[in-house]
XYZ file of C-alpha atoms in Angstrom:
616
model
C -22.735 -25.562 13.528
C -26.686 -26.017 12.043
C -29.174 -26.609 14.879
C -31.349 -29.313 13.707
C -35.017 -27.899 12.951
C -37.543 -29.510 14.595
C -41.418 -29.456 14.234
C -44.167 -30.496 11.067
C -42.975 -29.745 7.778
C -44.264 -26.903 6.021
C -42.986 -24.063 3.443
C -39.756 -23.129 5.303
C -38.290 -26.473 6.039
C -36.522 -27.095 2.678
C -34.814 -23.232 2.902
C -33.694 -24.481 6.728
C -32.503 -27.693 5.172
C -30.938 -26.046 2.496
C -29.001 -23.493 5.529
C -30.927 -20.718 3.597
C -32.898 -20.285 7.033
C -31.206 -20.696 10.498
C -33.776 -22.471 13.186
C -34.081 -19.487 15.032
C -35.529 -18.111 11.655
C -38.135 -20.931 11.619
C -38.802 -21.034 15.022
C -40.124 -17.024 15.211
C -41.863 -17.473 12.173
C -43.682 -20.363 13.239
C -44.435 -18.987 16.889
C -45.763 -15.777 15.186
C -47.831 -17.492 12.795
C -49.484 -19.432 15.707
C -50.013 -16.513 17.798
C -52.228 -14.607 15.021
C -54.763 -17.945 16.006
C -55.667 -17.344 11.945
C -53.709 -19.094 8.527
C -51.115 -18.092 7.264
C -49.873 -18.082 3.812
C -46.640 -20.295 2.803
C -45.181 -16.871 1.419
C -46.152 -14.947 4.423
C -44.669 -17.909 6.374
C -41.320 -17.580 4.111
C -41.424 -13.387 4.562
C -41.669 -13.827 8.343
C -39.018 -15.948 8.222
C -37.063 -13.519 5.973
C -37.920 -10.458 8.388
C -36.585 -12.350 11.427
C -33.504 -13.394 9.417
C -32.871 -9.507 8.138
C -32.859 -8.412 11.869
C -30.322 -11.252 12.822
C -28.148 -9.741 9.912
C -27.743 -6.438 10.837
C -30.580 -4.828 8.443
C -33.617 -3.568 9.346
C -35.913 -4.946 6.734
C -36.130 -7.093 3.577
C -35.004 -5.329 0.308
C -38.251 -7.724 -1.304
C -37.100 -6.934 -5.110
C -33.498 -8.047 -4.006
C -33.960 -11.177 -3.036
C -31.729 -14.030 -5.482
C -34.349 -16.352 -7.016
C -32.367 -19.281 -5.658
C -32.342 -19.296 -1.596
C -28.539 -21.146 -1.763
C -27.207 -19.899 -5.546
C -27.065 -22.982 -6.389
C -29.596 -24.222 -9.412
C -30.856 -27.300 -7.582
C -31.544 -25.063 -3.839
C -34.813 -23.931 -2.792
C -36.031 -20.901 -4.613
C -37.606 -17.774 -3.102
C -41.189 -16.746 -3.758
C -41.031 -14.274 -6.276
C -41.250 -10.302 -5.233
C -44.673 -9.779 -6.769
C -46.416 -13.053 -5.282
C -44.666 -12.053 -1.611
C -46.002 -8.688 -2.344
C -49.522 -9.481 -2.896
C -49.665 -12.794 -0.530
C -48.086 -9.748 2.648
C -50.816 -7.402 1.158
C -53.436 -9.552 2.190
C -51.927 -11.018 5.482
C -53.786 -10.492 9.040
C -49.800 -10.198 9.695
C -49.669 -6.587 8.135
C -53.413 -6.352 8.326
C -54.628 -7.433 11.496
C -56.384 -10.423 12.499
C -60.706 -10.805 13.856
C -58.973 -12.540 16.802
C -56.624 -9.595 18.402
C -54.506 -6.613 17.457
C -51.629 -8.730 16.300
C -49.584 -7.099 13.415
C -45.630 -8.326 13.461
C -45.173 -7.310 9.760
C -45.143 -3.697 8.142
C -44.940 -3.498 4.326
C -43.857 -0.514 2.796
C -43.219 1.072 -0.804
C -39.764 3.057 -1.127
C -37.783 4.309 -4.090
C -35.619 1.131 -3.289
C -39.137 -0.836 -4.075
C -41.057 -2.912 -1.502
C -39.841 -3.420 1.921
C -40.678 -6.032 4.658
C -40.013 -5.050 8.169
C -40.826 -6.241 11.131
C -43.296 -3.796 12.796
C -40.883 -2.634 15.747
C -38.309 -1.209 13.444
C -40.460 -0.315 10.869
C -42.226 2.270 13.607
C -38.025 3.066 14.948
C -37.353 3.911 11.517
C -40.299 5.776 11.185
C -40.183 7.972 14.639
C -36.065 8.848 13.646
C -37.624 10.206 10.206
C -40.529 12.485 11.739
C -38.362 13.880 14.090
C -35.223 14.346 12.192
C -37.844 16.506 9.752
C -39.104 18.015 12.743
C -36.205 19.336 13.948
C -34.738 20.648 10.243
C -38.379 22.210 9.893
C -36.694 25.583 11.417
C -33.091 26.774 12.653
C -32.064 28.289 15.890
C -32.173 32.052 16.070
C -28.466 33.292 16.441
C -27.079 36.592 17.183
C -24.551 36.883 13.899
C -22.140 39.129 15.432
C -21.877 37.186 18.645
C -21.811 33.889 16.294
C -18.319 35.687 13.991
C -16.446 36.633 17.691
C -17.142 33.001 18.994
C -15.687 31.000 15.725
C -12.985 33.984 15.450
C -12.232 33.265 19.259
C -12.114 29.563 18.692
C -10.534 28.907 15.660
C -8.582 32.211 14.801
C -9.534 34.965 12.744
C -9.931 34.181 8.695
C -9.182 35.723 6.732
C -11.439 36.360 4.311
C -8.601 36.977 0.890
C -7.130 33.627 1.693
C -7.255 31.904 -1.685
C -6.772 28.540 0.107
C -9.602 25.821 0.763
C -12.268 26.776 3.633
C -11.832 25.744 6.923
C -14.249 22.434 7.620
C -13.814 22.875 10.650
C -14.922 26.166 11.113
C -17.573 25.380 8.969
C -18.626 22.128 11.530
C -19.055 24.872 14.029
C -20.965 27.431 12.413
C -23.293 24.576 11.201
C -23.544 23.012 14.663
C -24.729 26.606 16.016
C -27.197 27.494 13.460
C -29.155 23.983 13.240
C -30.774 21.790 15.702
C -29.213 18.291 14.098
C -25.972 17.912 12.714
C -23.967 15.275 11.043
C -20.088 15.721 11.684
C -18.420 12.705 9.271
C -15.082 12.006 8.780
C -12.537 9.527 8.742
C -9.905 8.770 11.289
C -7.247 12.471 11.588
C -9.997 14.810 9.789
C -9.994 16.294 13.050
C -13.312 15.381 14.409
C -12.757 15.458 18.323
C -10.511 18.856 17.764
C -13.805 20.010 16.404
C -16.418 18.600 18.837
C -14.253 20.640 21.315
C -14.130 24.279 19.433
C -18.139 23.727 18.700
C -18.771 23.213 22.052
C -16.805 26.254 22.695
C -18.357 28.272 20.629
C -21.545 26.902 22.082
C -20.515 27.943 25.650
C -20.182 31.552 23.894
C -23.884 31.637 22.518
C -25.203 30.601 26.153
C -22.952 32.972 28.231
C -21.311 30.079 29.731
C -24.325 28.606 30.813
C -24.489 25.450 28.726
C -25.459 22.206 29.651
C -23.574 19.832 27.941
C -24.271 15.387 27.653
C -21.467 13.531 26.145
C -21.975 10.122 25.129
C -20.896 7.388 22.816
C -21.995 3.502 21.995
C -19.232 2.098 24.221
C -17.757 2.405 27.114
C -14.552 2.555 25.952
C -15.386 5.312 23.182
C -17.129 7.297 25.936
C -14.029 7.405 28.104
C -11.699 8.044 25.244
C -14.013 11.417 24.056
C -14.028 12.592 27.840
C -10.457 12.114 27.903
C -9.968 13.993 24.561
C -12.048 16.850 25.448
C -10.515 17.208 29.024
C -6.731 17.571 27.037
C -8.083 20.437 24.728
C -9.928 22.145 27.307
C -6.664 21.993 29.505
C -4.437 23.063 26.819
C -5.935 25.356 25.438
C -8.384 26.838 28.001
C -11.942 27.192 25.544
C -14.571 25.251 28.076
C -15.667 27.009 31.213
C -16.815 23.344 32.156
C -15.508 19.914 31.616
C -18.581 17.318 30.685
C -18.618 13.840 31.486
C -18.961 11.493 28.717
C -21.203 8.422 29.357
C -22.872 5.173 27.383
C -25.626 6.298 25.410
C -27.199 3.577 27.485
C -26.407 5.431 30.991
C -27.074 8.830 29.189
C -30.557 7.829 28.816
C -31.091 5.881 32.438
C -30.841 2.353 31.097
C -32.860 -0.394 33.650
C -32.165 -4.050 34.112
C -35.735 -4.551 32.207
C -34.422 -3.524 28.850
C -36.588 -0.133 29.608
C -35.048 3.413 29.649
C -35.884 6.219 32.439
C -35.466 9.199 29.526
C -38.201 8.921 26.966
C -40.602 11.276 25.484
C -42.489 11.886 29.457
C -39.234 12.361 30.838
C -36.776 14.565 28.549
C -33.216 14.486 28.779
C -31.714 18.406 30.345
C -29.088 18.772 27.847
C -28.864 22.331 25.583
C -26.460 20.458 23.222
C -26.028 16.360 23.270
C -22.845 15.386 21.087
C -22.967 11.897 20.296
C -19.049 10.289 19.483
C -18.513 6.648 17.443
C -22.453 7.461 15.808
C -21.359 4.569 13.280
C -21.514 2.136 15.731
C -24.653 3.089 17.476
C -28.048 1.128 16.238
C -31.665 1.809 14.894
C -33.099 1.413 18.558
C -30.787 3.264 20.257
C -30.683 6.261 18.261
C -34.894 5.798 18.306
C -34.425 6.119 22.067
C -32.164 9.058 21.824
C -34.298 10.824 19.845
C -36.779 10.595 21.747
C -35.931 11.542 24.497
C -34.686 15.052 23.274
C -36.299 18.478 23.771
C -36.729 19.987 20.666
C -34.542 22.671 21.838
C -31.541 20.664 21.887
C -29.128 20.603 19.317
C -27.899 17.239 18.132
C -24.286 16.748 16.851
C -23.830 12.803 15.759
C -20.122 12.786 15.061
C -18.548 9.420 13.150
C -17.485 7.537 9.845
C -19.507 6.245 7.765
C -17.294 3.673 6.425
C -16.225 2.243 9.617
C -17.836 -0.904 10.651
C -21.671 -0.741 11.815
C -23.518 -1.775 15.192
C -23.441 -5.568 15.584
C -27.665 -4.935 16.196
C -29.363 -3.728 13.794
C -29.242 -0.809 11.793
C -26.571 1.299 9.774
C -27.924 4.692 11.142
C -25.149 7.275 10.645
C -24.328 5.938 7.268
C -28.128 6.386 6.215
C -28.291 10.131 7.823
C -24.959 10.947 5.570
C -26.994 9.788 2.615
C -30.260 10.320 3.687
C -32.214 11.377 0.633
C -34.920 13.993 2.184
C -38.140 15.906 -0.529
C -36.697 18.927 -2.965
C -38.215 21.937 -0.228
C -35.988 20.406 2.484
C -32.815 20.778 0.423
C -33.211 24.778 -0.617
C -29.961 26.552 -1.214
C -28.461 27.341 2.052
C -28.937 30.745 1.615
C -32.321 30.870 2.023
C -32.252 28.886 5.429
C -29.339 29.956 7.158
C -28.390 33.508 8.486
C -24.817 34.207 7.695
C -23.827 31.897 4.886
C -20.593 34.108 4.650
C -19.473 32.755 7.843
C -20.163 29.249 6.120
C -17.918 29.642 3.694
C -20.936 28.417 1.181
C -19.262 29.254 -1.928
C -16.554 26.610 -1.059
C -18.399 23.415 -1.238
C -20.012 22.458 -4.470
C -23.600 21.306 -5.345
C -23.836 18.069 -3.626
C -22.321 19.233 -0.757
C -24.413 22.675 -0.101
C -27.443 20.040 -0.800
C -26.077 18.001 2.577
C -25.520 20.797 5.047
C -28.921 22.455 3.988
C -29.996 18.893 5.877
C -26.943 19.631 8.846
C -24.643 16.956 6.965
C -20.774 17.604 6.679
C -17.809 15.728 5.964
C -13.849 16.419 7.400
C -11.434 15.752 4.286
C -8.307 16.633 5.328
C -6.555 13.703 7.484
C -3.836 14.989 9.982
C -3.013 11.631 11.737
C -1.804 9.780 8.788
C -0.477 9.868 5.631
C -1.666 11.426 2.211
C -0.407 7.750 0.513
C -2.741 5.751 3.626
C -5.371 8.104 2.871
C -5.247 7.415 -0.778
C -5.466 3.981 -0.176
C -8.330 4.308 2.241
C -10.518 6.375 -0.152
C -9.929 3.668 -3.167
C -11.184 1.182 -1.006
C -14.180 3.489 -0.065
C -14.740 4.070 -3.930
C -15.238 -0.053 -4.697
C -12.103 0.424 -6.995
C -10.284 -2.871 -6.665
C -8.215 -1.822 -9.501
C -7.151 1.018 -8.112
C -6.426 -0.511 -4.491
C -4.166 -2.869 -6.320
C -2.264 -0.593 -8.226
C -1.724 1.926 -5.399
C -0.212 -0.619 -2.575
C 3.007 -1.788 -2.649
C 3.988 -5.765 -3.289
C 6.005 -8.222 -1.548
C 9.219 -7.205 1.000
C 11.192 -4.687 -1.806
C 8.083 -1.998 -1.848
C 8.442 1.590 -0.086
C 5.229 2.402 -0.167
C 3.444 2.382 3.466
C 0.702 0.164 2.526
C 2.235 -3.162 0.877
C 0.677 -6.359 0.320
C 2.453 -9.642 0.876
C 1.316 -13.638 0.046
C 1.644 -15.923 3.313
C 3.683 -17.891 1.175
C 6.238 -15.117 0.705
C 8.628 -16.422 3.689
C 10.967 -13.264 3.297
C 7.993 -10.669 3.327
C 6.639 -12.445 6.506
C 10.323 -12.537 7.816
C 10.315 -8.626 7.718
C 6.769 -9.023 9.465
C 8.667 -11.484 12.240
C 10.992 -8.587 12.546
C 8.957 -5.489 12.909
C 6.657 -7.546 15.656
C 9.623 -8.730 17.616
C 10.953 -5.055 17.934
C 7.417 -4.180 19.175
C 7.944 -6.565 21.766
C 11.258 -6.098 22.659
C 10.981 -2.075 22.647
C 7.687 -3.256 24.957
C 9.627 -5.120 27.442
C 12.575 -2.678 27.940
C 10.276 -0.148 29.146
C 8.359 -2.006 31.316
C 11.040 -3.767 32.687
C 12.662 -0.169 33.269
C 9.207 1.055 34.837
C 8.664 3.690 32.482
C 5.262 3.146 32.150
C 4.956 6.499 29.601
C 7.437 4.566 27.703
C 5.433 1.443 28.122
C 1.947 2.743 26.978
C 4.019 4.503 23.973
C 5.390 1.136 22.926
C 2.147 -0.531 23.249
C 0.616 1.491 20.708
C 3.478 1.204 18.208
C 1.992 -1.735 16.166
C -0.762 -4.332 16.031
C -1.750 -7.542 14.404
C -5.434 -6.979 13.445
C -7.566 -10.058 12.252
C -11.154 -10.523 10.303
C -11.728 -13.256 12.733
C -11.454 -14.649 16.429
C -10.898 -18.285 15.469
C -9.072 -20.453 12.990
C -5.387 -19.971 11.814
C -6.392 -16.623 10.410
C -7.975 -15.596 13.468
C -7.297 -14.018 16.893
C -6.254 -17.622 18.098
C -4.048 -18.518 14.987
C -2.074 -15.469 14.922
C -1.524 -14.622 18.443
C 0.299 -18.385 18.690
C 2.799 -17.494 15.782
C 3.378 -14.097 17.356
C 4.130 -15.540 20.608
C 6.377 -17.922 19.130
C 8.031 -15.704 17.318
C 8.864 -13.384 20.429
C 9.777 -16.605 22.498
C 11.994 -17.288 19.475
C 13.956 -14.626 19.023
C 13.744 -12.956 22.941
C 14.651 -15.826 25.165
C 11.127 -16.408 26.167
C 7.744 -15.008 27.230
C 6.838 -12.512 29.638
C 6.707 -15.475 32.749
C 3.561 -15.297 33.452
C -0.025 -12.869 33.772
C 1.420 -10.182 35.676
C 5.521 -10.223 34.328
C 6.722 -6.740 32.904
C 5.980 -6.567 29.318
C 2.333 -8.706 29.362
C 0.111 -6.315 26.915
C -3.160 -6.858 28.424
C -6.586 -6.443 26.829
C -9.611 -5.258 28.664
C -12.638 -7.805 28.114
C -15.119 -6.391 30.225
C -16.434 -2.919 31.370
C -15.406 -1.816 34.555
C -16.594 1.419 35.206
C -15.672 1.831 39.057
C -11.468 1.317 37.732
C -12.158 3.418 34.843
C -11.328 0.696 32.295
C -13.653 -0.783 29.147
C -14.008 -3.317 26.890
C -11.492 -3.021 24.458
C -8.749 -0.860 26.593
C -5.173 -2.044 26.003
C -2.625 -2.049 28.735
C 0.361 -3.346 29.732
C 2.549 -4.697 32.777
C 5.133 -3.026 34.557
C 7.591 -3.136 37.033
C 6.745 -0.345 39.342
C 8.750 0.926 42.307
C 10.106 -2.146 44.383
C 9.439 -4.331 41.701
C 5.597 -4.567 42.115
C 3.583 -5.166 39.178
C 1.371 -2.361 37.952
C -0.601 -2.470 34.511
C -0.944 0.878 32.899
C -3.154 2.156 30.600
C -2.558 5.961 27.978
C -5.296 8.018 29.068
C -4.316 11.210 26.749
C -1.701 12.868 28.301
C -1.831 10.459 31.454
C -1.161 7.387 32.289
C -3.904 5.064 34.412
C -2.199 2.596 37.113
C -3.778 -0.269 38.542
C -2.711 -3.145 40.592
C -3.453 -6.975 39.067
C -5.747 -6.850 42.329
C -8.300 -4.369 40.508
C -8.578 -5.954 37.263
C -10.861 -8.653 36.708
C -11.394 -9.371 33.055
C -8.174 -8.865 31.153
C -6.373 -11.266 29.021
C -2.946 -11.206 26.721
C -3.281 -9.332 23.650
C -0.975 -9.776 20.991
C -3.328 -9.677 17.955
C -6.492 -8.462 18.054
C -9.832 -8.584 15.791
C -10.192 -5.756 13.365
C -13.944 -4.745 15.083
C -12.592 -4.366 18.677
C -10.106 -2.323 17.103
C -12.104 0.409 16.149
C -11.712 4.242 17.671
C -7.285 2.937 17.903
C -4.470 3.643 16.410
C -1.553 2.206 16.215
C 2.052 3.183 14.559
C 1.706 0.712 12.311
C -0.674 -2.744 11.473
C -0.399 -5.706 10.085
C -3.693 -7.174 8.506
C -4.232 -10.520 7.994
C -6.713 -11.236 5.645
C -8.901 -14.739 5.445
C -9.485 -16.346 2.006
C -12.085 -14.379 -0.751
C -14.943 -16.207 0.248
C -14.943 -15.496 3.664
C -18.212 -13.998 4.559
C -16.325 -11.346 7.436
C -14.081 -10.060 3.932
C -15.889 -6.641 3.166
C -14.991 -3.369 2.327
C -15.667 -1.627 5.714
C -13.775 -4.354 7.542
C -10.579 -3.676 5.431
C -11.435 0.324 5.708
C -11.150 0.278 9.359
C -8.162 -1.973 9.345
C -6.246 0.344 6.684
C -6.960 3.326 8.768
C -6.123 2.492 12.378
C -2.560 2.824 11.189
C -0.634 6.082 11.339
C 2.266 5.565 9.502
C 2.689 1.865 7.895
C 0.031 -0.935 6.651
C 1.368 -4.538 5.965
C -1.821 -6.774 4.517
C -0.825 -10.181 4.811
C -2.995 -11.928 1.848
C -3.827 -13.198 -1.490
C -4.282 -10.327 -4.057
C -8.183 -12.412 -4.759
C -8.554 -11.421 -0.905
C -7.605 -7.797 -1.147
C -10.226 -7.601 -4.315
C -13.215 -9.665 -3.029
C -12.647 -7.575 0.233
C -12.979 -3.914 -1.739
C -15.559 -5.698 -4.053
C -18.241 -6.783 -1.330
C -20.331 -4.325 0.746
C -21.808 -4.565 4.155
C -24.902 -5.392 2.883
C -27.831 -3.519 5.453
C -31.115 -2.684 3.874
C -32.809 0.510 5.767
C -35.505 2.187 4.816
C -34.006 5.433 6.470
C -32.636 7.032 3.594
C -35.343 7.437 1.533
C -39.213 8.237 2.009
C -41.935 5.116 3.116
C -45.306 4.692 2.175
C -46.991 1.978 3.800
C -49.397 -0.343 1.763
């Protein structure tokens, strides 16, 4: 719904009019114009405006020689000032400038390789701090003992051997570049290995500081925190490399978060940590990671660990995606053999160009997926690569295709039949267990499929979908779990609870423990979490779920439903992360003109992060 915008006419009314401009938009601009107690403009006005709307979006700044001459693409709408006037009108704006009447400058304008860029003034200077010290810190490389360096990867991943004809080990390589520079990037998508890696790097980290090693795991989330605390527990269990197990916080708690929106840990108050390993980076934004930065001691080594083409932070900011294509100046990006010790133990000569280019800046990408298939993964990287085409020729169509990622048209009543099926079974296998009490069995079936939608609301949404599942399982199963707390309820976690140990975004599920007493149970690695109904306050039923709160699962198998092409939700990283939280089977439920707008339309964040600024 469009909130009426109220107040005098002046240059942004007809782009609010037009929906161009949300009155939020309009008010800020307005209030910020008033404030500088000078004139302003009517392009500043509109560039404010712009600014404010950018943040609300998810980018950082305004991309100026982007914008569409036509504010609505229509030919009678409002039309943008053009780049050059904005330009020259921001140039000489008290807003950039300063105003005779106070220190007052909202707006930063700045010249980049992507041309002129409007920001306003807080992120401009976020953007600006992550860049000095990112250089900062790639300026020089920690001094390592070689020898000491070979035993610890040898003792952590296994000897190499070095006449193996076969593809270096990334992994390895993760670890040798984690020791030897004070920020690195670890990317990959979902089974490259990435937490089996954080754990053998910290390892081998625990080697180089004779076991005394302070360690600060964190993540955006709650819920990704937990699940990287339970991961690193299982491996340093199993296979005995950690002296110490770490707990894994919020970023937000790792750096002393108040009730004022202010931070303990800053640049006068340094966070302890020797290493700081940073899980789910994709989903962390441009302030946060400011603030984490920081508030690091230039001794610590950084490891940001993530995929790039997962969703971003709803604030915003697309940081890790920026750092994995960060272009840095030609002396930063020397062959790595000139900045790095033991390049042998790199395995340098096994990455080409482009690649020795990004871990001369600590940048490197897992390739190999273990967790699902090479025909998923094939699928996954098409969609990466923009290749509609390609995405269309590679999945399978209607109810007669083998291949583990089909698509299927809503209209296709025997294809969604075979959907009815495989759902039912989930439910069915879901109820025997908990009805049995076997609450491994229970968490087991939980994560055994999932209907994952673009939206909350509408009949393609969260709403829409988990009525025709529920009908379906009353259908063809007698009946619903009777009521909250009946064996068989899959539960979702709404809110953060950090005193029972459960997040935002946790699944569980109902069962019928000894004497018939409900329990709900949630997989914690190779545990199981009880809990009675008494000690859970914000749950509700899941039996479809949006494809963003998905993020960091995986399921056995998924079935996507897709809204129609012009849905604004319908991008490329939305149907990425959907794709790959599946380990063995993808059914998209949608119109083939879905599947290709959704490959065909970016996330669309400008940042200034990836290239060099100069202000005007």
């Amino acid at each position: 719904m469009r909130l009426p915008v109220t107040g005098a006419d002046d240059a942004l009314t007809p782009f609010a009019d037009a929906g161009a401009l949300t009155a939020a938009d309009v008010h800020v601009a307005r209030r910020v114009a008033a404030l500088s107690g000078e004139p302003v403009a009517d392009e500043v006005l509109v560039a404010t405006a712009l600014a404010v709307r950018a943040v609300r979006s998810g980018s950082t700044c305004v991309r100026l020689a982007d914008l569409d001459e036509s504010a609505t693409g229509e030919a009678d709408g409002p039309r943008w000032p053009a780049a050059d006037a904005l330009v020259g009108a921001l140039r000489e704006s008290h807003l950039v400038r300063g105003a005779s009447t106070g220190p007052l400058r909202p707006l930063a304008l700045a010249d980049s390789a992507d041309g002129p860029l409007l920001y306003l003034r807080k992120y401009f200077r976020q953007e600006q701090s992550i860049r000095a010290i990112l250089d900062a810190r790639a300026a020089d490389r920690p001094i390592v003992d070689e020898g000491l360096l070979a035993d610890a990867l040898d003792t952590a991943f296994g000897a190499r051997d070095s006449d193996v004809a076969a593809g270096y080990d990334r992994q390895r390589a993760a670890a040798a570049l984690a020791a030897t520079s004070w920020t690195t990037v670890l990317a990959g998508g979902p089974g490259t290995g990435k937490t089996y890696t954080i754990a053998r790097i910290l390892a081998v980290m625990e080697t180089l500081y004779s076991g005394d090693l302070r360690i600060g795991l964190c993540a955006p989330t709650g819920r990704a925190a937990a699940q990287l605390q339970t991961a690193i527990g299982e491996y340093r269990r199993t296979h005995g490399i950690l002296d110490s197990e770490p707990t894994s916080v919020t970023v937000h708690r790792l750096l002393g978060s108040r009730p004022d929106g202010t931070f303990v840990r800053g640049p006068a108050n340094r966070l302890p940590f020797d290493v700081v390993v940073v899980d789910e980076t994709s989903m962390l934004p441009v302030t946060m990671m400011c603030r984490l930065l920081e508030s690091l001691r230039t001794d610590t080594r950084l490891i940001l660990v993530g995929d790039p083409h997962q969703l971003v932070s709803v604030e915003a900011g697309a940081v890790l995606a920026d750092l994995v294509d960060r272009v840095v100046p030609p002396t930063a990006t020397a062959p790595l053999a000139a900045s790095f010790s033991v390049p042998a133990r790199l395995g340098e000569s096994d990455f080409d160009d482009a690649e020795r280019i990004a871990l001369a800046r600590g940048v490197i990408t897992l390739r190999r997926g273990h967790r699902y298939g090479d025909r998923i993964s094939e699928v996954a990287e098409a969609v990466n690569d923009g290749d509609a085409d390609r995405v269309l020729s590679l999945v399978g169509h209607g109810r007669d295709s083998d291949h583990p990622v089909r698509l299927i048209d809503e209209d296709d009543l025997a294809a969604v039949a075979d959907v009815r099926s495989t759902v039912v079974a989930w439910a069915a296998d879901l109820r025997h267990a908990a009805t049995a009490g076997d609450a491994r069995g229970a968490v087991t079936a939980l994560r055994g499929h999932r209907v994952l939608c673009a939206h909350r609301d509408g009949p393609y949404g969260v709403s829409g979908w988990s009525r025709t599942v529920t009908t379906w399982i009353a259908e063809d199963l007698g009946g619903l779990p009777a009521g909250r707390w009946s064996p068989g309820e899959p539960l979702l976690v709404t809110a953060n609870d950090r005193a029972q140990g459960v997040y935002n975004g946790d699944s569980g599920v109902v069962i019928a423990a000894d004497g018939g007493e409900p329990m709900a149970v949630f997989e914690r690695g190779d545990e199981v979490k009880r809990l009675h109904p008494s000690q859970l306050a914000d749950v509700t039923a899941v039996y479809s779920m949006t494809i963003h709160r998905s993020q960091g699962s995986q399921f056995g198998s998924v079935t996507v439903i897709l809204p129609p092409q012009d849905a604004e939700l319908l991008t490329r990283e939305l149907l990425y992360t959907a794709i790959t939280r599946a380990e063995h089977e993808v059914t998209i439920i949608g119109s083939r003109d879905a599947l290709r707008a959704a490959v065909g339309r970016r996330v669309a964040r400008a940042s200034g992060l990836r290239t060099d600024l100069v202000e005007y």
